[in-house]
Coordinates of C-alpha atoms in Angstrom, one line a residue:
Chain K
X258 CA -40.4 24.8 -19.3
X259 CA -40.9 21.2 -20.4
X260 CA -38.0 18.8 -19.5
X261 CA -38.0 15.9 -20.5
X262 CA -34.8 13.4 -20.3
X263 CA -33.6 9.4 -20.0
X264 CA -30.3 7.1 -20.0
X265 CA -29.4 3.8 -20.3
X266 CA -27.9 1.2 -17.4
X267 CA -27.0 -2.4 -18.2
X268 CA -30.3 -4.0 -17.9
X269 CA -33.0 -1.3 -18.1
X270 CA -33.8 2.3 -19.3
X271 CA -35.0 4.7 -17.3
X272 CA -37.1 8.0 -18.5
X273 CA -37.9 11.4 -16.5
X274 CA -40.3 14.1 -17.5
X275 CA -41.8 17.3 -15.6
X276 CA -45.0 17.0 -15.1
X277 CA -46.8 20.2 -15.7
X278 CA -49.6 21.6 -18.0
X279 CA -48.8 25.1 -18.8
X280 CA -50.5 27.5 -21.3
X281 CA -48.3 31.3 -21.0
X282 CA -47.9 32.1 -17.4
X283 CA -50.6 29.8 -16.3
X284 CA -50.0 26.0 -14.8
X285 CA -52.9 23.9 -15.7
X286 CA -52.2 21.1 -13.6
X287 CA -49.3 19.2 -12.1
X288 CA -49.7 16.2 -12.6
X289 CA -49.7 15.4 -16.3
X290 CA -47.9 12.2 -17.6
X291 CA -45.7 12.9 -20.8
X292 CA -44.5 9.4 -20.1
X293 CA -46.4 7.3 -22.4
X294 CA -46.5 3.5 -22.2
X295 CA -46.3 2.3 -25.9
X296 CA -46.6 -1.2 -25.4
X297 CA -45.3 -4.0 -22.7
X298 CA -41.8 -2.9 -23.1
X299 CA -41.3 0.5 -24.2
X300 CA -42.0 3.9 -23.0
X301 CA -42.2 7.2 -25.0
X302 CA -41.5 10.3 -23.2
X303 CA -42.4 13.2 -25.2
X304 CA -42.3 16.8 -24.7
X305 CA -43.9 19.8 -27.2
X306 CA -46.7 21.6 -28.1
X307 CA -49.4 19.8 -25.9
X308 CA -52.0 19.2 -28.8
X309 CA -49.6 17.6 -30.9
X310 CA -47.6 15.7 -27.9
X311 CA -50.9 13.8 -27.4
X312 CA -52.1 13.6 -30.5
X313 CA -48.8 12.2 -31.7
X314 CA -47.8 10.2 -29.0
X315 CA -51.3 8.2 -29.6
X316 CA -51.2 7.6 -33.3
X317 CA -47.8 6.2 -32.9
X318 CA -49.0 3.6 -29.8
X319 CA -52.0 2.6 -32.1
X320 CA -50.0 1.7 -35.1
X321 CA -47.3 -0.1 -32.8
X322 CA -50.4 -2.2 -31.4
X323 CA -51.8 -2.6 -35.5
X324 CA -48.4 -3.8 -36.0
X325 CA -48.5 -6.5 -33.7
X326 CA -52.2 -7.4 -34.1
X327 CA -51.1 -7.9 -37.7
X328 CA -48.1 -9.3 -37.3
X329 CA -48.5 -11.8 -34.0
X330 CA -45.3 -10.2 -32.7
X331 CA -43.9 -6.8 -31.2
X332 CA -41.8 -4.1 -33.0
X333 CA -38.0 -3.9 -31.4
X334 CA -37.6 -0.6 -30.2
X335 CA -35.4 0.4 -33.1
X336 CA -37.9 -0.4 -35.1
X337 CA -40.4 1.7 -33.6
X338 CA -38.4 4.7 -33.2
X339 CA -37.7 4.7 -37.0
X340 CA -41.3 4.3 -37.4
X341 CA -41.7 7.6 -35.5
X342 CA -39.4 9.3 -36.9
X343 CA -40.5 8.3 -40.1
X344 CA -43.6 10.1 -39.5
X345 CA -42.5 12.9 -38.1
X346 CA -40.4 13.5 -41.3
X347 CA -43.0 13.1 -43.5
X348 CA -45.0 15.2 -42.0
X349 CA -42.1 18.2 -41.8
X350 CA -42.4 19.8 -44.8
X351 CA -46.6 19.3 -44.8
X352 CA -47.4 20.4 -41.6
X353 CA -44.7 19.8 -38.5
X354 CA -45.2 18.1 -35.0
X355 CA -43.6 19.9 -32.7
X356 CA -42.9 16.8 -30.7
X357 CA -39.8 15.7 -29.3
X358 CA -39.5 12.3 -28.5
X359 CA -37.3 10.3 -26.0
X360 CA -37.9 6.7 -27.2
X361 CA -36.7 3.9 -24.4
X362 CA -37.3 0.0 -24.8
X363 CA -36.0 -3.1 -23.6
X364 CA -35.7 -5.9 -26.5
X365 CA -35.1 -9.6 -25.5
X366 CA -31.8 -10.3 -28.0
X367 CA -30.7 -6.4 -27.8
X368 CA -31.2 -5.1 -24.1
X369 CA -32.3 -1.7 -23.2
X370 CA -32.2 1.0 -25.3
X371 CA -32.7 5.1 -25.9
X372 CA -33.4 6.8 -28.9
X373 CA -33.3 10.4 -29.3
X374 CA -35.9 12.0 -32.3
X375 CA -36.0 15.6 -32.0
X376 CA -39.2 17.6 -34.1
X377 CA -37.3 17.7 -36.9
X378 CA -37.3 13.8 -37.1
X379 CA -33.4 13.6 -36.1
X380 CA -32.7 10.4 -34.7
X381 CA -30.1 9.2 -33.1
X382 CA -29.8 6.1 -30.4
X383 CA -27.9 7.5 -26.8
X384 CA -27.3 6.9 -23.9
X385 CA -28.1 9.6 -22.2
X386 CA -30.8 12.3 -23.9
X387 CA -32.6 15.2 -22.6
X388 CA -35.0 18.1 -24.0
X389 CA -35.7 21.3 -23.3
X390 CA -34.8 23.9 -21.1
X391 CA -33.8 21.0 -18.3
X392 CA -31.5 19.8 -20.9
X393 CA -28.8 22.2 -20.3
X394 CA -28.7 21.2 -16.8
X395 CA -29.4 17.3 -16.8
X396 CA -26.6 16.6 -20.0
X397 CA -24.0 18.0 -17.7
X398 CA -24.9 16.4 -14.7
X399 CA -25.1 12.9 -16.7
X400 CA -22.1 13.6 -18.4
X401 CA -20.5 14.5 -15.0
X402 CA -21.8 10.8 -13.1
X403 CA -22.9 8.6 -15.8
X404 CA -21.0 5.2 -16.9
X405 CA -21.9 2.2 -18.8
X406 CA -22.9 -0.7 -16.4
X407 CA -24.7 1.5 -13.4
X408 CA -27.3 -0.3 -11.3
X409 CA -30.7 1.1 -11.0
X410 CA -30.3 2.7 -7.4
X411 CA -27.3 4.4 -9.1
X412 CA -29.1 5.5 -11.6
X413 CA -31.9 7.0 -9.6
X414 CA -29.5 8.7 -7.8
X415 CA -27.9 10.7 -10.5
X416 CA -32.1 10.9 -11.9
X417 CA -32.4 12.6 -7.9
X418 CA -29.0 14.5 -9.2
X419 CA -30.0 15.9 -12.1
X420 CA -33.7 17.0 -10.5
X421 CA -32.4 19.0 -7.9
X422 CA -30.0 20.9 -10.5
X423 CA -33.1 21.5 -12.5
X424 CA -34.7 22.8 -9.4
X425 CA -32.4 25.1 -7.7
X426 CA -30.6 26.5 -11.0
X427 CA -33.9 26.8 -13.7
X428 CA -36.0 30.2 -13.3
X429 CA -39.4 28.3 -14.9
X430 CA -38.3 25.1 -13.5
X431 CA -41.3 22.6 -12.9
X432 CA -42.2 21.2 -9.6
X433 CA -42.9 17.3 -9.9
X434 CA -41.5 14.8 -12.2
X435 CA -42.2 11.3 -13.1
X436 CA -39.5 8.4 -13.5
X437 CA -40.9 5.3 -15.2
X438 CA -38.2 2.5 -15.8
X439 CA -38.7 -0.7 -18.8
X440 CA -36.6 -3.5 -18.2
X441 CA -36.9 -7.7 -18.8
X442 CA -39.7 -7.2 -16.7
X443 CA -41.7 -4.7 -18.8
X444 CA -42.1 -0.7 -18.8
X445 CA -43.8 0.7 -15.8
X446 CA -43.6 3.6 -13.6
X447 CA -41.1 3.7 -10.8
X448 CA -42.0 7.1 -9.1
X449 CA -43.1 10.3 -8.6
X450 CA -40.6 13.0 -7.0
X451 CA -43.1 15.7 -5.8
X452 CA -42.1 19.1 -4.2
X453 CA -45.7 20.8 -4.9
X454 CA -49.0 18.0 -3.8
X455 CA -51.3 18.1 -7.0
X456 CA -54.7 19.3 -7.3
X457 CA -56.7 16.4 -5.8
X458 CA -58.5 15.8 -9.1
Chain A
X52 CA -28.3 30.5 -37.6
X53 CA -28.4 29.2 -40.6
X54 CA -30.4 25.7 -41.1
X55 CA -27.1 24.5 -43.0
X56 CA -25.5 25.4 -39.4
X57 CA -28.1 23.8 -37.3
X58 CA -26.6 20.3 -36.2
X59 CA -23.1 21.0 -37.2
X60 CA -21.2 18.7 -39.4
X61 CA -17.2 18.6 -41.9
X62 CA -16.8 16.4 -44.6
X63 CA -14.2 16.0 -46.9
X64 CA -12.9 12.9 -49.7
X65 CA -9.6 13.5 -51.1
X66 CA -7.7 11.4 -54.0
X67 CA -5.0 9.3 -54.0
X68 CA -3.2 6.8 -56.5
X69 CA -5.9 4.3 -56.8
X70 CA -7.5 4.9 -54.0
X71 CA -9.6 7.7 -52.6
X72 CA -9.9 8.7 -48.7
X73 CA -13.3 10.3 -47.2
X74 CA -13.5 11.3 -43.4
X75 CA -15.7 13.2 -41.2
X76 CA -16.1 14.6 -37.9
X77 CA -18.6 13.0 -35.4
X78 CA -20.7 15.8 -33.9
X79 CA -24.4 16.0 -33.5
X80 CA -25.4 19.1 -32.4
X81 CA -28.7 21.3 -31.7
X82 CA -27.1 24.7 -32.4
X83 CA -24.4 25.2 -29.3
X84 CA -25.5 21.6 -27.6
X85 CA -24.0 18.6 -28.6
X86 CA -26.3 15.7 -28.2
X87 CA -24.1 13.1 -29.3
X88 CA -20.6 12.3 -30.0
X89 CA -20.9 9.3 -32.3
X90 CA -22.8 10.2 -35.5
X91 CA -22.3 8.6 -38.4
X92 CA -22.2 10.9 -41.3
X93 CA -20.7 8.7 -44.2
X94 CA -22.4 5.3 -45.4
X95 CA -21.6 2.1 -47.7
X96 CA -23.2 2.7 -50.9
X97 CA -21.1 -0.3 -52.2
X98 CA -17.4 -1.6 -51.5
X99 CA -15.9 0.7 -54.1
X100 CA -18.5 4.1 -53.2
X101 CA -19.5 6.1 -50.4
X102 CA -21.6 9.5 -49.7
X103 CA -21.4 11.5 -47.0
X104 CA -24.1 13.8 -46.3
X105 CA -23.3 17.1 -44.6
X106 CA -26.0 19.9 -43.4
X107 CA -29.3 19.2 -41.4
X108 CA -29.2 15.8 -39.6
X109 CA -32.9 15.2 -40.8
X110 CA -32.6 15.6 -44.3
X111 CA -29.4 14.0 -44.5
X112 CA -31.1 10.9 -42.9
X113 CA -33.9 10.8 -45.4
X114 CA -31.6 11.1 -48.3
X115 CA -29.7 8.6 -47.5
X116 CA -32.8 6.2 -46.9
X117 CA -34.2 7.3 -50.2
X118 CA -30.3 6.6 -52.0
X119 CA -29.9 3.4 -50.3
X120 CA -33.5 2.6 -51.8
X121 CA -32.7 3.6 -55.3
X122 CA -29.6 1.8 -54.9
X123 CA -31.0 -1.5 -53.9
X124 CA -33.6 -1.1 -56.4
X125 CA -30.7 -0.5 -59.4
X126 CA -29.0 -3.6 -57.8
X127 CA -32.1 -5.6 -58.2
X128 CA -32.6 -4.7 -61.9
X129 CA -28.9 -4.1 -63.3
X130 CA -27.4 -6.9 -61.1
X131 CA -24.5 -4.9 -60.3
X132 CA -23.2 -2.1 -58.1
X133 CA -23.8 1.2 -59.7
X134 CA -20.9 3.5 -60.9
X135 CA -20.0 6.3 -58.7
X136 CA -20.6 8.7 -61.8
X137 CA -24.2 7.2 -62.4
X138 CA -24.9 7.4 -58.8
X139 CA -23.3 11.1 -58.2
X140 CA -26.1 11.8 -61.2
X141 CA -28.6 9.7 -59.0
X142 CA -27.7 12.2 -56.2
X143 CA -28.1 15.5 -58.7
X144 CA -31.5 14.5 -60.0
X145 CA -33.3 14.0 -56.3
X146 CA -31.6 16.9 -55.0
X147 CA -33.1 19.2 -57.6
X148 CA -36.6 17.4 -57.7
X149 CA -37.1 18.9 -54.3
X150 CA -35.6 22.5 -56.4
X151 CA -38.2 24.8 -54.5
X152 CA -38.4 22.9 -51.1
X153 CA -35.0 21.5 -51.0
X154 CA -32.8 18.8 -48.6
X155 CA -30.8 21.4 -46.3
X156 CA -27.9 18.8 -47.6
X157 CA -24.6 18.9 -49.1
X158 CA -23.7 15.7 -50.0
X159 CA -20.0 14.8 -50.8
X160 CA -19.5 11.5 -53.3
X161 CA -16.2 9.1 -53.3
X162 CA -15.7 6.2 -55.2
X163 CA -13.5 3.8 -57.1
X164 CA -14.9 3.9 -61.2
X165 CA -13.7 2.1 -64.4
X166 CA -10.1 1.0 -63.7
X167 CA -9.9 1.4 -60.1
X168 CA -9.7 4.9 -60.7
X169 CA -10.6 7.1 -57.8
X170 CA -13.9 9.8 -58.5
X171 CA -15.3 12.4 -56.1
X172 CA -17.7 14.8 -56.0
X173 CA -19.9 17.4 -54.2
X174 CA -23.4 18.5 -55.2
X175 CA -24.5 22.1 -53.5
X176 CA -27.8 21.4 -51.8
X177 CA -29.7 21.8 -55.0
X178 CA -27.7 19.2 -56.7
X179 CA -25.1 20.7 -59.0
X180 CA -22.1 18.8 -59.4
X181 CA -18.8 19.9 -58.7
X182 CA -16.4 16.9 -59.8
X183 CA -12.5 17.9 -58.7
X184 CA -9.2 15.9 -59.2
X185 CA -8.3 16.3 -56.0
X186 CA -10.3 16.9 -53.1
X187 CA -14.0 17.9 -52.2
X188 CA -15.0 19.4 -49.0
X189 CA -18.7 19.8 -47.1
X190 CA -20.3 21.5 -43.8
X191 CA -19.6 23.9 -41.3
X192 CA -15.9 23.3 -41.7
X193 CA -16.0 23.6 -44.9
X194 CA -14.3 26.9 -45.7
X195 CA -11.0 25.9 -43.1
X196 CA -11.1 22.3 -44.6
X197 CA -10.3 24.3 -48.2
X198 CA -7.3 26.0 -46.5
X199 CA -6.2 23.1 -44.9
X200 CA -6.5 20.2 -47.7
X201 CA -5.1 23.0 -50.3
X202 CA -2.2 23.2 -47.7
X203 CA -1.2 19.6 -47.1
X204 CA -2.5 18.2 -50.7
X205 CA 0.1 16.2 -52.8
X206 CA -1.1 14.4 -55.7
X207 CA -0.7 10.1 -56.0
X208 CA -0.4 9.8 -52.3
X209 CA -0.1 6.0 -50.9
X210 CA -2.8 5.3 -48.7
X211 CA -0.6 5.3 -45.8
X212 CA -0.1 9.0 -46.6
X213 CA -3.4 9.8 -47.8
X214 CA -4.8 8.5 -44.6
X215 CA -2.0 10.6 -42.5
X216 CA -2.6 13.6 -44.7
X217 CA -6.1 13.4 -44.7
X218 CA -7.0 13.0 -40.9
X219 CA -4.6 15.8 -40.1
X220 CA -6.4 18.4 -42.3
X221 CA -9.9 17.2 -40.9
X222 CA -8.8 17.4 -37.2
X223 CA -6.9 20.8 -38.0
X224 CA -10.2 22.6 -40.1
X225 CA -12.8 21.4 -37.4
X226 CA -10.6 22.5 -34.1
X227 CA -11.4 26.0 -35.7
X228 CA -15.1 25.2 -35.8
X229 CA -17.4 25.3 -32.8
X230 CA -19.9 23.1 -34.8
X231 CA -17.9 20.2 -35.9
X232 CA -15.3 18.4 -34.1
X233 CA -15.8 15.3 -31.2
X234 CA -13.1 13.6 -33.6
X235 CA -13.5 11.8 -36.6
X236 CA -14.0 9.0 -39.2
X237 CA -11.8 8.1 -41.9
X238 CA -12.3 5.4 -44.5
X239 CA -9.0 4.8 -47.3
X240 CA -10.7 2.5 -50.1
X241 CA -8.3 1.0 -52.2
X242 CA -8.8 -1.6 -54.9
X243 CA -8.4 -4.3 -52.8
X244 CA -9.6 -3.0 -49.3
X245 CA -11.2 -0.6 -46.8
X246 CA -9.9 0.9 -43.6
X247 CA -12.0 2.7 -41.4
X248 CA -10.9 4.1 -38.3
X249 CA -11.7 6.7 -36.0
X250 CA -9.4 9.4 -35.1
X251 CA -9.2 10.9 -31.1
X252 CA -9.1 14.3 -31.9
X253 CA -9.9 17.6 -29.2
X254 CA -12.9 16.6 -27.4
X255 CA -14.7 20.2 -27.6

């Protein structure tokens, strides 16, 4: 089952999502990126229906980057997470998304940031969010080690924390995940923890 | 579960002498998870009116984009606030424009009208009004929140006493309510002011 989750430290944001392809019992591959890179400084991590993940996921990063070839300058993440859910709420009662959508950024005035947008185009801005089945399991384990003001080592440690919980205690729980991180310096990814090697493709 | 029950949510506004009280609780929830402990379920329509907006945490934000909206527009063309009255009428109409496909909302209304005299109101999630002299409740809690505000209601309470009164019966009604809870909000508008605090209730 798709996990997907993210918190907050004093100067950065850091996502986590699983990184497998599955359609019913069958794992497509292992090494799909939910993480998506929206623009210099913000990183969308989404999980859902796969069709609609992508599908969404895109359509929001090309009217983030129509905003700011229009504009001359970037959407703050708040903005773009009420952008998103926007359209996911007006697409609810048309024909849904089932997307949910971690939402991290790193704003020059602001700092970092996490917003939380479920399918159902609830937002909220957290510190600490997680989806799906992995959700049960990280939440705790964040609630458990997490405080305001932790450094990013700290922060991949509870991220290590949290991965391990998922792996031991979840029946369906996937093998590899990817952490990508957006501070001053931009959103990129930080790294792979792998406990099944990929197809070579 | 319900979709009324799905995020979880209490509301209530009670009357005072010349002054009104609303509070909630502050949980957002996905059925038996709580995702966050800080949501903000009642919003400034103007110094002297507020809505809260009970039921599912999606519709309750686009409603209250789409009032703030109307709002603004009204402000731009009237040049002044609008009454709470006019606006609990605002609330009834878009709630029953959406009649066959509605906002899985309950909306509760509080407000200071014509000579500072307190108004509130609920609207059912197809907008029909339910004004009451003395207190209005909405959400999950909603049914213990009766018991408790019918309990510990006095009429022309001080705000002091409102504000004691009221936080007690919201902490009492939503520690018997898995959904709601993760403490509260409480604003006491009077003539002249508003208080808002937020009350440390059980944290579970």
């Amino acid at each position: 089952m798709e996990c997907v989750f993210g918190l907050v430290g004093n100067d950065y944001a850091i996502v986590v999502a699983d990184t497998s392809a599955v359609h019913s019992i069958l794992v497509h591959k292992s090494n799909e990126d939910k993480i998506m890179v929206l623009d210099s400084h913000k990183l969308v991590a989404a999980s859902g229906e796969p069709g609609d993940r992508v599908q969404f996921t895109e359509y929001i990063q090309k009217n983030v980057a129509l905003y700011q070839f229009r504009n001359g300058i970037p959407l703050t993440t708040a903005a773009a997470a009420n952008f998103t859910r926007g359209e996911l709420a007006t697409a609810l009662r048309k024909n849904p998304y089932q997307v949910n959508v971690l939402m991290a950024g790193y704003d020059k005035e602001i700092g970092p940031s996490l917003y939380y947008i479920d399918y159902i185009a609830t937002l909220h801005k957290v510190d600490r969010g997680a989806f799906g089945y992995g959700s049960y399991f990280c939440l705790a384990m964040m609630d458990r080690h997490y405080h305001s003001g932790m450094t990013v080592e700290e922060a991949i440690d509870l991220v290590d924390k949290s991965i391990l919980e998922i792996r031991s205690r979840l029946v369906v729980a996937p093998p590899n995940f990817v952490i990508k991180i957006v501070d001053k310096d931009g959103a990129r990814e930080y790294a792979w923890r792998e406990s099944v090697k990929p197809d070579a493709a | 579960m319900s979709i009324f029950e799905y995020n979880g949510s209490a509301l209530v506004a009670m009357v005072g002498k010349n002054c009104f009280a609303i509070a909630s609780d502050r949980r957002l929830g996905v059925q038996l998870q709580t995702i966050a402990t800080d949501f903000q379920r009642i919003s400034k329509v103007h110094d002297r009116l507020f809505i809260g907006l009970s039921g599912l945490a999606t519709d309750a934000q686009t409603l209250h984009q789409r009032l703030m909206f109307r709002h603004k527009l009204y402000q731009l063309r009237e040049e002044r606030d609008m009454k709470p009255e006019t606006f609990a009428s605002l609330v009834s109409a878009l709630l029953y424009e959406k009649r066959f496909g509605p906002y899985f909302c309950q909306p509760v209304i509080a407000g200071l009208s014509d000579g500072d005299k307190p108004f509130i109101c609920t609207t059912d999630s197809i907008g029909a009004k339910e004004l009451a002299k003395d207190f209005v409740v909405a959400g999950t809690a909603g049914d213990s929140l009766y018991g408790a505000c019918e309990a510990m209601f006095k009429p022309d309470m001080e705000p002091e006493e409102l504000f004691e009164t009221l936080s007690q019966a919201l902490l009492a009604s939503v520690d018997r309510d898995c959904l709601s809870g993760w403490g509260g909000h409480i604003y006491v508008v009077t003539p002249t002011e508003v208080k808002e605090c937020t009350l440390k209730g059980r944290m579970d």
